[in-house]
PDB file of C-alpha atoms and ligand atoms in Angstrom:
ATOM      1  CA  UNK H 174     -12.209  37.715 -21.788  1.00  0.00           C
ATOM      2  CA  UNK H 175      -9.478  38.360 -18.800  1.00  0.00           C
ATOM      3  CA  UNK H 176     -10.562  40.046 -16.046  1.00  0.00           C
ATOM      4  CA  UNK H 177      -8.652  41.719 -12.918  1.00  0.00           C
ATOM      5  CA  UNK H 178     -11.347  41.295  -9.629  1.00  0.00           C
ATOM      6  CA  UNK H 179     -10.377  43.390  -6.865  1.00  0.00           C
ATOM      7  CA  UNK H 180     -12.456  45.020  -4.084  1.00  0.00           C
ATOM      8  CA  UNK H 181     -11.792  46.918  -0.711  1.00  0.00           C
ATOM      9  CA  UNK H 182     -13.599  44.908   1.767  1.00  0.00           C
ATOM     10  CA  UNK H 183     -10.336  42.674   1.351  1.00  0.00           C
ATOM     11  CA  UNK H 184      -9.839  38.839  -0.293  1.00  0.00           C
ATOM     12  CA  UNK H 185     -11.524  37.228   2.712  1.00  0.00           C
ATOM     13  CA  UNK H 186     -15.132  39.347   2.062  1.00  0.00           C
ATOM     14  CA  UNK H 187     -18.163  36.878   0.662  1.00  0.00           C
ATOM     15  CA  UNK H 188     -18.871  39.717  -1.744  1.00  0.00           C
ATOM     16  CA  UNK H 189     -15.452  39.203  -3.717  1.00  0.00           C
ATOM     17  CA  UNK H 190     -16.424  35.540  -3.612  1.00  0.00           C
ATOM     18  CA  UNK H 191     -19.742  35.762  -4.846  1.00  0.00           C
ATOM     19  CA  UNK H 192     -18.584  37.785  -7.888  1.00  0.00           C
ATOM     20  CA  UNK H 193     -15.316  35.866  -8.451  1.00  0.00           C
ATOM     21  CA  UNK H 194     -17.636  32.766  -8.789  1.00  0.00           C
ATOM     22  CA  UNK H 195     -20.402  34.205 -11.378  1.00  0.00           C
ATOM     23  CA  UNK H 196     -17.484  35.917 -13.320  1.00  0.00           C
ATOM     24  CA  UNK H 197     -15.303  32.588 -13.572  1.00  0.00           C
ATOM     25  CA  UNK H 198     -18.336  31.286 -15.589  1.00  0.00           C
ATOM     26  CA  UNK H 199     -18.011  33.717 -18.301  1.00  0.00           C
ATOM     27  CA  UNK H 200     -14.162  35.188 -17.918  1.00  0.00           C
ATOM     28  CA  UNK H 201     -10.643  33.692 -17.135  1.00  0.00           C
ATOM     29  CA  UNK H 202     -10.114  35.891 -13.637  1.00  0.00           C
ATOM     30  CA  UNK H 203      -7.215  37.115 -12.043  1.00  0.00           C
ATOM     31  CA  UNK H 204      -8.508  38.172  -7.782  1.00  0.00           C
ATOM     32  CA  UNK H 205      -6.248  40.683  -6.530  1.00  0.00           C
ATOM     33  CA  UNK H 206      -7.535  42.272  -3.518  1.00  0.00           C
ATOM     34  CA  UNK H 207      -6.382  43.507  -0.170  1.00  0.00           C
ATOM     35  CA  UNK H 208      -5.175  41.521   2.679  1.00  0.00           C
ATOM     36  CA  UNK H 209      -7.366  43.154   5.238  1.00  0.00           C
ATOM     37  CA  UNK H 210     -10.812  45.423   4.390  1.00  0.00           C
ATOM     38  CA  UNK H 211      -9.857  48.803   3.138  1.00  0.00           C
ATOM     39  CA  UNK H 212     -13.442  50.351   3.022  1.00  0.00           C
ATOM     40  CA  UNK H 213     -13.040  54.302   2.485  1.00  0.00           C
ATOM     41  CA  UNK H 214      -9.831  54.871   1.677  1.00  0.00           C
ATOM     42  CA  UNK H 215     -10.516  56.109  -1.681  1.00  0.00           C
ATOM     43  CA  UNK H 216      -8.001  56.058  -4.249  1.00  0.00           C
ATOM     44  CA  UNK H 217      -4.928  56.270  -1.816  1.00  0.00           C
ATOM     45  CA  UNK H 218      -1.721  54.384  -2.938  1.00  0.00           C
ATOM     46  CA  UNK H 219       0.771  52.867  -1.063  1.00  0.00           C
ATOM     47  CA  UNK H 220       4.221  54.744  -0.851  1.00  0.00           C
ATOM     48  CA  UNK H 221       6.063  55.180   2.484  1.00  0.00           C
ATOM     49  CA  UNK H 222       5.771  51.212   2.916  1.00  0.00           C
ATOM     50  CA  UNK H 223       6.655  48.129   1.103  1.00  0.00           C
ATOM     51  CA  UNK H 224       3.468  46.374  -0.810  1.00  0.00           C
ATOM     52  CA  UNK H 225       3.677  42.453   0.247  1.00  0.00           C
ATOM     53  CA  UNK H 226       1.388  39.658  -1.602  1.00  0.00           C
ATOM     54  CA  UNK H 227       0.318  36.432  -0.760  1.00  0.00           C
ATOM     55  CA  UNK H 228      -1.459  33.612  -2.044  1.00  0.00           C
ATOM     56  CA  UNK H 229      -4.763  32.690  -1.100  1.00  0.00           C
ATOM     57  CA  UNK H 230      -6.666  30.037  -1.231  1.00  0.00           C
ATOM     58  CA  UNK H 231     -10.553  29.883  -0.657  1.00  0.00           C
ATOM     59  CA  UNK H 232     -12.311  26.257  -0.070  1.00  0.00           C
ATOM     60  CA  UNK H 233      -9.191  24.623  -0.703  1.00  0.00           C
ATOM     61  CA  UNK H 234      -8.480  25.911  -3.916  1.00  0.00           C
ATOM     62  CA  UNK H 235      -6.357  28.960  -5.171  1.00  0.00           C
ATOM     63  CA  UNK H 236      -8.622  32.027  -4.839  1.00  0.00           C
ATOM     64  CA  UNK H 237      -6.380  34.405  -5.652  1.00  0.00           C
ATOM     65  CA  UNK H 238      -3.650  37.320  -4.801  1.00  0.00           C
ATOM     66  CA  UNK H 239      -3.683  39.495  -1.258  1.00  0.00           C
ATOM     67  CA  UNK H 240      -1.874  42.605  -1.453  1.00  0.00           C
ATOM     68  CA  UNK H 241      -0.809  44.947   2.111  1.00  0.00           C
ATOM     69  CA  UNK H 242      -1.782  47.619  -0.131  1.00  0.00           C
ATOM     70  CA  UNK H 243      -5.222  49.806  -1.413  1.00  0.00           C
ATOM     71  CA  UNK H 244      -7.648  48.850  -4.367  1.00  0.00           C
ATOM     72  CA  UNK H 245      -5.832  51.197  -6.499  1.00  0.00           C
ATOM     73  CA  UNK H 246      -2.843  49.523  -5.496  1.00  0.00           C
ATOM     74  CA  UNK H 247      -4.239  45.696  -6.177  1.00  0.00           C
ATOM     75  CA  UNK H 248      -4.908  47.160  -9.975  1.00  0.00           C
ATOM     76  CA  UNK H 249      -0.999  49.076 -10.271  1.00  0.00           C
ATOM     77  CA  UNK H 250       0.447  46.126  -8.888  1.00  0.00           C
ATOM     78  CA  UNK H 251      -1.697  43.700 -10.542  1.00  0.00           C
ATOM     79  CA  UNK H 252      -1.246  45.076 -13.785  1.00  0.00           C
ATOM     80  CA  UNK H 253       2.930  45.789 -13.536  1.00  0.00           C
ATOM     81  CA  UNK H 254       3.690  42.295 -11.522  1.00  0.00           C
ATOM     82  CA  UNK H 255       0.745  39.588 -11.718  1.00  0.00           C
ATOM     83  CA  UNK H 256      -0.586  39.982 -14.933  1.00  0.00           C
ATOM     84  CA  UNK H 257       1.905  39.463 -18.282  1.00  0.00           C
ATOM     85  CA  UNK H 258      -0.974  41.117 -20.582  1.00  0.00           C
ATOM     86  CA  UNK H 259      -3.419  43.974 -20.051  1.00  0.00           C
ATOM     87  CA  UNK H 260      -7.208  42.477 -19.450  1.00  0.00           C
ATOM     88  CA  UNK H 261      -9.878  43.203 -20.750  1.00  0.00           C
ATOM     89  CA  UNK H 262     -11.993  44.582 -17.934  1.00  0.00           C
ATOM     90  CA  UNK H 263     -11.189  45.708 -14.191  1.00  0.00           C
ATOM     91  CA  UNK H 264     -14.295  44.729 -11.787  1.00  0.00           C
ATOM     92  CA  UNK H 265     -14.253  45.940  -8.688  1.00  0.00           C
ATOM     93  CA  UNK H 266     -16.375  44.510  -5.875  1.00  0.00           C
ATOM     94  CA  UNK H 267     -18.850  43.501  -4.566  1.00  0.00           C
ATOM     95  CA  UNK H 268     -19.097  46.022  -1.993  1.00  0.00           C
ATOM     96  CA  UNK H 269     -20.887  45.324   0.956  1.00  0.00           C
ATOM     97  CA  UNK H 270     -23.053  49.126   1.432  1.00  0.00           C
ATOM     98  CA  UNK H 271     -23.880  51.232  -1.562  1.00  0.00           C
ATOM     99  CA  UNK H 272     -21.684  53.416  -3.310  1.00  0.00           C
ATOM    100  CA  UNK H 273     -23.769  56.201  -5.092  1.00  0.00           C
ATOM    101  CA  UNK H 274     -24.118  59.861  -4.322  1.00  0.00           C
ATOM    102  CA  UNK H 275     -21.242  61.013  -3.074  1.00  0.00           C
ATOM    103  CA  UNK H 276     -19.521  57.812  -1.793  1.00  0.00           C
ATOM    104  CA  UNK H 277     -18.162  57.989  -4.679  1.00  0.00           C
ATOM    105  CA  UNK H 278     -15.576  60.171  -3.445  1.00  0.00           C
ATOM    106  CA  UNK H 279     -14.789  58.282  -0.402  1.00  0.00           C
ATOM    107  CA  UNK H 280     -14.971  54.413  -1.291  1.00  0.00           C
ATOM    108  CA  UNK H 281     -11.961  52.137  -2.058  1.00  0.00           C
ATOM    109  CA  UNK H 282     -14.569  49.823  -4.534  1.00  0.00           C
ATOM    110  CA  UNK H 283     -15.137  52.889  -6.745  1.00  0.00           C
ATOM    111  CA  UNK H 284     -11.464  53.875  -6.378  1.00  0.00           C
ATOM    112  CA  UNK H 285     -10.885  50.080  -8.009  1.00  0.00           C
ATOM    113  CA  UNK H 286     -12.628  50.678 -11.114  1.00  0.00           C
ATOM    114  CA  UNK H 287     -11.656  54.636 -11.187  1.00  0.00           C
ATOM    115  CA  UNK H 288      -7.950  53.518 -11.222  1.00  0.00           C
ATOM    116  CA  UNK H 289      -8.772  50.786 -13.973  1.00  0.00           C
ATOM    117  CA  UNK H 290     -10.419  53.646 -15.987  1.00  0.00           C
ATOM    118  CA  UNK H 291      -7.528  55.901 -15.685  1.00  0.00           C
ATOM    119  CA  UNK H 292      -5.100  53.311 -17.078  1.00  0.00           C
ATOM    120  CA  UNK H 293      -6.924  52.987 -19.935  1.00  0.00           C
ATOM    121  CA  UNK H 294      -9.030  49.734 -19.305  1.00  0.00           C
ATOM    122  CA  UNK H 295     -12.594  49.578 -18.898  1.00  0.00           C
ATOM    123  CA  UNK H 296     -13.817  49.082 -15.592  1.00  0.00           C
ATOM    124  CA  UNK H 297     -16.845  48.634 -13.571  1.00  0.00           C
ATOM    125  CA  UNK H 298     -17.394  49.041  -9.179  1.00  0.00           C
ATOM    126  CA  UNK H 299     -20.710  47.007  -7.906  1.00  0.00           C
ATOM    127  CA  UNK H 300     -21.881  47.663  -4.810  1.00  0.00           C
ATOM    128  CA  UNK H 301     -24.618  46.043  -2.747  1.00  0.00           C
ATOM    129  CA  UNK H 302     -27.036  48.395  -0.387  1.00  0.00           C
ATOM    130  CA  UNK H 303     -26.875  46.710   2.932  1.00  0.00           C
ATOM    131  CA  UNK H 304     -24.749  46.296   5.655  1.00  0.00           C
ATOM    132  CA  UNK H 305     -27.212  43.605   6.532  1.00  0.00           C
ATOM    133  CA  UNK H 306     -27.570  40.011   5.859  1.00  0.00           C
ATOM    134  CA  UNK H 307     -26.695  40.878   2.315  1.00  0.00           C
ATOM    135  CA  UNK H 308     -27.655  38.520  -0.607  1.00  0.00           C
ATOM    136  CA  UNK H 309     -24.653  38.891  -3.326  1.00  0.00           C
ATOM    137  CA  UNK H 310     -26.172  36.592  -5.332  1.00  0.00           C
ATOM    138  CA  UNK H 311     -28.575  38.679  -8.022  1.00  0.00           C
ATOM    139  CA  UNK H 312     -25.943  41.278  -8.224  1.00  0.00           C
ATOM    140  CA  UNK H 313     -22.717  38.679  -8.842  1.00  0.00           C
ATOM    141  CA  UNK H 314     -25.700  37.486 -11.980  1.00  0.00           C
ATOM    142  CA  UNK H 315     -25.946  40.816 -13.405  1.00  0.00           C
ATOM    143  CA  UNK H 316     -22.076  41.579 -12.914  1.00  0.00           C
ATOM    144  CA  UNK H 317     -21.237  38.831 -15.436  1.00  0.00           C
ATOM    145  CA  UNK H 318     -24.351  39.993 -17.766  1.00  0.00           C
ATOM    146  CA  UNK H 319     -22.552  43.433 -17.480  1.00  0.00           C
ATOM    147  CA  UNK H 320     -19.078  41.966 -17.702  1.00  0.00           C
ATOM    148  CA  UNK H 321     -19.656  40.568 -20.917  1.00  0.00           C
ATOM    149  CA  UNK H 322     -22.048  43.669 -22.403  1.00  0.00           C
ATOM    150  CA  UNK H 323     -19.189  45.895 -21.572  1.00  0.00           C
ATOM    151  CA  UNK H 324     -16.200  43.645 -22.883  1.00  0.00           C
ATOM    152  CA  UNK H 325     -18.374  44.251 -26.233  1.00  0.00           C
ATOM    153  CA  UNK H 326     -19.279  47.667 -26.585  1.00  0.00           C
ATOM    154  CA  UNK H 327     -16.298  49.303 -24.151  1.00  0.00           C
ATOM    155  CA  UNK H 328     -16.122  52.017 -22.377  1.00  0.00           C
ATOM    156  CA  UNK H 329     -15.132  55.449 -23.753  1.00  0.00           C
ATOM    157  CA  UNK H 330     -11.428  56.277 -22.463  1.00  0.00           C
ATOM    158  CA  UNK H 331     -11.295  57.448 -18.817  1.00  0.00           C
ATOM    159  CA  UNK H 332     -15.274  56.581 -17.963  1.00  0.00           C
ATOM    160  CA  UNK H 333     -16.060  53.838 -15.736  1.00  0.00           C
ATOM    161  CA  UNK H 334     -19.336  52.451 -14.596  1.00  0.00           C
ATOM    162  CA  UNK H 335     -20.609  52.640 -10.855  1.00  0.00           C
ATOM    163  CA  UNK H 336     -22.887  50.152 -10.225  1.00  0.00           C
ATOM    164  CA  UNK H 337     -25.492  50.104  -7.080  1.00  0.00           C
ATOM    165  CA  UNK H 338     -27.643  47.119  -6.690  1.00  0.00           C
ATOM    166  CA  UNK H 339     -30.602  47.476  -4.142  1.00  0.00           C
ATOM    167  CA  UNK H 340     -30.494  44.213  -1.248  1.00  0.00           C
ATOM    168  CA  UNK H 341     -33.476  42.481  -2.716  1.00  0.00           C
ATOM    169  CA  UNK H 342     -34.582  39.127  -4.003  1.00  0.00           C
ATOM    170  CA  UNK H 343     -34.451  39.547  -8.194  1.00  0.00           C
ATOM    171  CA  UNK H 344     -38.029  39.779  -8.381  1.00  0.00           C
ATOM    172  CA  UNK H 345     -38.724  42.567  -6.017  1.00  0.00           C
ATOM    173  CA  UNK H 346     -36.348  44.432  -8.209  1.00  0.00           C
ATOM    174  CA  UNK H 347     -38.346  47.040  -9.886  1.00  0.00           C
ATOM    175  CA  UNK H 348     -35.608  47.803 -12.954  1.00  0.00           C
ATOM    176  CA  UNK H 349     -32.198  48.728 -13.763  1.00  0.00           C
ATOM    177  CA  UNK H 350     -31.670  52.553 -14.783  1.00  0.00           C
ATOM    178  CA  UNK H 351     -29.336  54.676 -16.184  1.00  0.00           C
ATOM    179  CA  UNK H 352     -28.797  57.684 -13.489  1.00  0.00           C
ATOM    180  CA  UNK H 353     -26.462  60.498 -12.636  1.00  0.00           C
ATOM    181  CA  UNK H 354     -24.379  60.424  -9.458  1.00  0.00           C
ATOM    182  CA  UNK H 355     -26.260  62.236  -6.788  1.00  0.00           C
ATOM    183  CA  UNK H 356     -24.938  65.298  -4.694  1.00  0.00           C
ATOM    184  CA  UNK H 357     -26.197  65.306  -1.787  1.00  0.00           C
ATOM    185  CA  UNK H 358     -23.274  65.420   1.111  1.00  0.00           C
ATOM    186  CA  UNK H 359     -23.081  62.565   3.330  1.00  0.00           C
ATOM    187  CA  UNK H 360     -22.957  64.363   6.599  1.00  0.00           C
ATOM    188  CA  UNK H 361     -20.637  62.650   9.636  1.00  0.00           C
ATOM    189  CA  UNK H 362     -21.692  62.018  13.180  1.00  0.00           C
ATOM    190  CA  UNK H 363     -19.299  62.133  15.487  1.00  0.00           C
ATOM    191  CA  UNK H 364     -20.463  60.292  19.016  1.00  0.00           C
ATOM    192  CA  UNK H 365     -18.437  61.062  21.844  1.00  0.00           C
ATOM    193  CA  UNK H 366     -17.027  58.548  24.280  1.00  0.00           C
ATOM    194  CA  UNK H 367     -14.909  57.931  26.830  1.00  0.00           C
ATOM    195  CA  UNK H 368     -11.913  55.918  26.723  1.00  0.00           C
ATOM    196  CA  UNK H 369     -11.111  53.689  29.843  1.00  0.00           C
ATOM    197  CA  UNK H 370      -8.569  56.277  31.399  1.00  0.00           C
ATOM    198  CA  UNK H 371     -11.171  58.708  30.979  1.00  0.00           C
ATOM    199  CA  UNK H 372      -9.988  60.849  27.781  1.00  0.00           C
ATOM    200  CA  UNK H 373     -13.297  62.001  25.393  1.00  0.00           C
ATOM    201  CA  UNK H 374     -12.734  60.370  22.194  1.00  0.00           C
ATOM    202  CA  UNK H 375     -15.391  60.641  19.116  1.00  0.00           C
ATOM    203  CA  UNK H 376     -16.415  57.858  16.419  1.00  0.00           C
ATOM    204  CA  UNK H 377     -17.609  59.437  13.256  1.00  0.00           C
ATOM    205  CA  UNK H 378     -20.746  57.750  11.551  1.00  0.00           C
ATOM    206  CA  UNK H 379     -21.940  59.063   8.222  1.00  0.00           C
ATOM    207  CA  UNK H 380     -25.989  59.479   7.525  1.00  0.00           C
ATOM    208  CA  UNK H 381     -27.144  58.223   4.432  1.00  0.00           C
ATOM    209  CA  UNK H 382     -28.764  61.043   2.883  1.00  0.00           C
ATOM    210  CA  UNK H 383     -32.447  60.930   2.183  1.00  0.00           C
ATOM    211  CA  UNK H 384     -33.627  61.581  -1.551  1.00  0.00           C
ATOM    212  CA  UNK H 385     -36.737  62.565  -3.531  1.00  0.00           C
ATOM    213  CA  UNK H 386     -38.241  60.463  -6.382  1.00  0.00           C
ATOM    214  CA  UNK H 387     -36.052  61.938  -8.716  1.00  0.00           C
ATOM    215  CA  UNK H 388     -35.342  58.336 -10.581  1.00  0.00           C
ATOM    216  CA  UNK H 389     -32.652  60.106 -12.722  1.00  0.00           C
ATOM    217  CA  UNK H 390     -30.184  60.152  -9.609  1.00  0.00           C
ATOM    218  CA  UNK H 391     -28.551  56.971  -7.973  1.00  0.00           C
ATOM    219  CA  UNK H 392     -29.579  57.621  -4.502  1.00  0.00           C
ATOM    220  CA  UNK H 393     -32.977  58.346  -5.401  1.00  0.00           C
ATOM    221  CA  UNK H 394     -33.688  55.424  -7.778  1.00  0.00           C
ATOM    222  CA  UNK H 395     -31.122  53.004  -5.295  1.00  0.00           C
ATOM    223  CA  UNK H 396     -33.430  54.109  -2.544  1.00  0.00           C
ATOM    224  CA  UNK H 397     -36.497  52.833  -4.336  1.00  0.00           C
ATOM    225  CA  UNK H 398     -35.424  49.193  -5.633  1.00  0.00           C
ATOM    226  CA  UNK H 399     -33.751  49.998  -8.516  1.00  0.00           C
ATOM    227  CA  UNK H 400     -30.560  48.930  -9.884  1.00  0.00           C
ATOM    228  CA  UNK H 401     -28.350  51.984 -10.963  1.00  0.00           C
ATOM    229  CA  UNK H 402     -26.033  52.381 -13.543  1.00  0.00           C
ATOM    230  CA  UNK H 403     -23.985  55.858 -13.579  1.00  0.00           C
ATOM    231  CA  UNK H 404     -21.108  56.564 -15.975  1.00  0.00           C
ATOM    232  CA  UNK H 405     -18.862  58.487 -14.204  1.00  0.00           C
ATOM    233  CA  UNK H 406     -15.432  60.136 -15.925  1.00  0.00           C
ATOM    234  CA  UNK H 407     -12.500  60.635 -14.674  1.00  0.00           C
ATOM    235  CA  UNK H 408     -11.866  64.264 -15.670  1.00  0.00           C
ATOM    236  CA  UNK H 409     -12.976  66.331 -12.969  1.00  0.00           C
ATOM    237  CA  UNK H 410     -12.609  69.818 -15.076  1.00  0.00           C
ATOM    238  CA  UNK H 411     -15.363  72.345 -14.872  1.00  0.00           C
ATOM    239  CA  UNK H 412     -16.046  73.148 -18.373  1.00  0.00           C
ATOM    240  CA  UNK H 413     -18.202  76.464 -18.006  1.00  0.00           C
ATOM    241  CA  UNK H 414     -15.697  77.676 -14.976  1.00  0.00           C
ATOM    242  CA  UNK H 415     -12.989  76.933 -17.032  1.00  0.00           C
ATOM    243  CA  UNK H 416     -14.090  79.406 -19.608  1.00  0.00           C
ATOM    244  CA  UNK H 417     -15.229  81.586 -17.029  1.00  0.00           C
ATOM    245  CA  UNK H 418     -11.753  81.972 -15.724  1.00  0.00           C
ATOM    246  CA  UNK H 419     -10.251  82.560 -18.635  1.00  0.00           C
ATOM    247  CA  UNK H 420     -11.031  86.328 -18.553  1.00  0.00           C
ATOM    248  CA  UNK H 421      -9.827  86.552 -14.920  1.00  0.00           C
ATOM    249  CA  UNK H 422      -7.235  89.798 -15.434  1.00  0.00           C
ATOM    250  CA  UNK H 423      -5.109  88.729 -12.212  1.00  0.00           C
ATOM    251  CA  UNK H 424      -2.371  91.416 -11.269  1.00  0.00           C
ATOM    252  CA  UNK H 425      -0.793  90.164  -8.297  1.00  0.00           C
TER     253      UNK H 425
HETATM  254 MN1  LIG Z 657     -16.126  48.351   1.441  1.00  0.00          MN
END
């Protein structure tokens, strides 16, 4: 099994490590990250500027490649340049801070495994739910267990899986579910400030919505010690709008 490892929290992050490490036990893996974190930038791609890549090595030994570019432009890249044949599976993390609800929107990790998806390769994004003395170390485990279980059964075409692991020792871990993506907005904070010449500027902060104990939605069951695993597909189409619009007589 080949696999393509990238992330957004750049090479450097210990979440990339952790999961580079667990994944080389079961998978011959290619790392191709960014040089420098790229949390929330979604699925941008890199086009007014040239995309540079580097070598890296980690504890002495050749980690992998660092791109100046985005996650979605570590798999392009990775795929047209490093790589000579397609692999098998694109993973994408592990994230340090969750990705469910509507992160999904905003994060780079997700965009990783999105972009993997829409090229035709199945893909999975793992995040962990902390920003605080994380512990990769369950959720690097149970990326290889899903590495492998996916390599077998696939995915089908343009569907990825977003993974959310809660920040808990493995046996505090009440279960891993299947969910849907939750929809509750993330709302922004902006704090104002004052810069050192005296101009107001503002830093925006986003609130982590609360949920109910709805254990069918990621935020919900995330928020409660589960694992979640939501399918998510690429097309974004509105099926009963769609139809809906259909009889729209517009006579501009
Ligand atoms: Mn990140």
């Amino acid at each position: 099994m080949k696999i393509l490892l990238t992330n957004d929290d750049g090479i450097y992050a210990p979440g990339i490590a952790a999961l580079a490490k667990a994944l080389r036990k079961v998978a011959d893996v290619t790392v191709i990250a960014p040089d420098m974190e790229r949390s929330a930038v979604s699925h941008a791609i890199t086009l007014a500027h040239p995309i540079w890549v580097k070598k890296v090595n980690r504890d002495k030994k050749f980690f992998g490649y660092a791109i100046s570019g985005t996650p979605a432009d570590c798999v392009k890249f990775g795929l047209n340049v490093i790589l000579k044949k397609k692999p098998d599976l694109i993973v994408s993390g592990i994230n340090l801070g969750d990705n469910d609800g509507c992160s999904i929107f905003y994060s780079g990790t997700v965009a990783g495994a999105r972009e993997g998806a829409l090229l035709g390769i199945p893909s999975i994004a793992i995040s962990l739910a902390t920003f605080e003395n994380p512990d990769f170390s369950y959720a690097a485990k149970l990326g290889a267990v899903l590495a492998k279980r996916i390599y077998k059964e696939k995915l089908p075409p343009a569907t990825f899986l977003n993974v959310n692991v809660p920040n808990l020792p493995q046996k505090r871990i009440k279960g891993i579910l299947a969910t849907r993506q939750g929809m509750i907005p993330i709302h922004g904070e902006f704090h104002k400030r004052m810069d050192p010449n005296f101009r107001e500027y503002y830093w925006m902060s986003g609130k982590i919505p609360q949920h109910n104990k709805d254990l069918t939605i990621d935020t919900s069951a995330l928020q409660q010690g589960y694992v979640t695993l939501t399918p998510v597909n690429c097309n974004l189409t509105d099926e009963t709008t769609l139809q809906h619009i259909k009889n729209w007589r517009l006579t501009p």
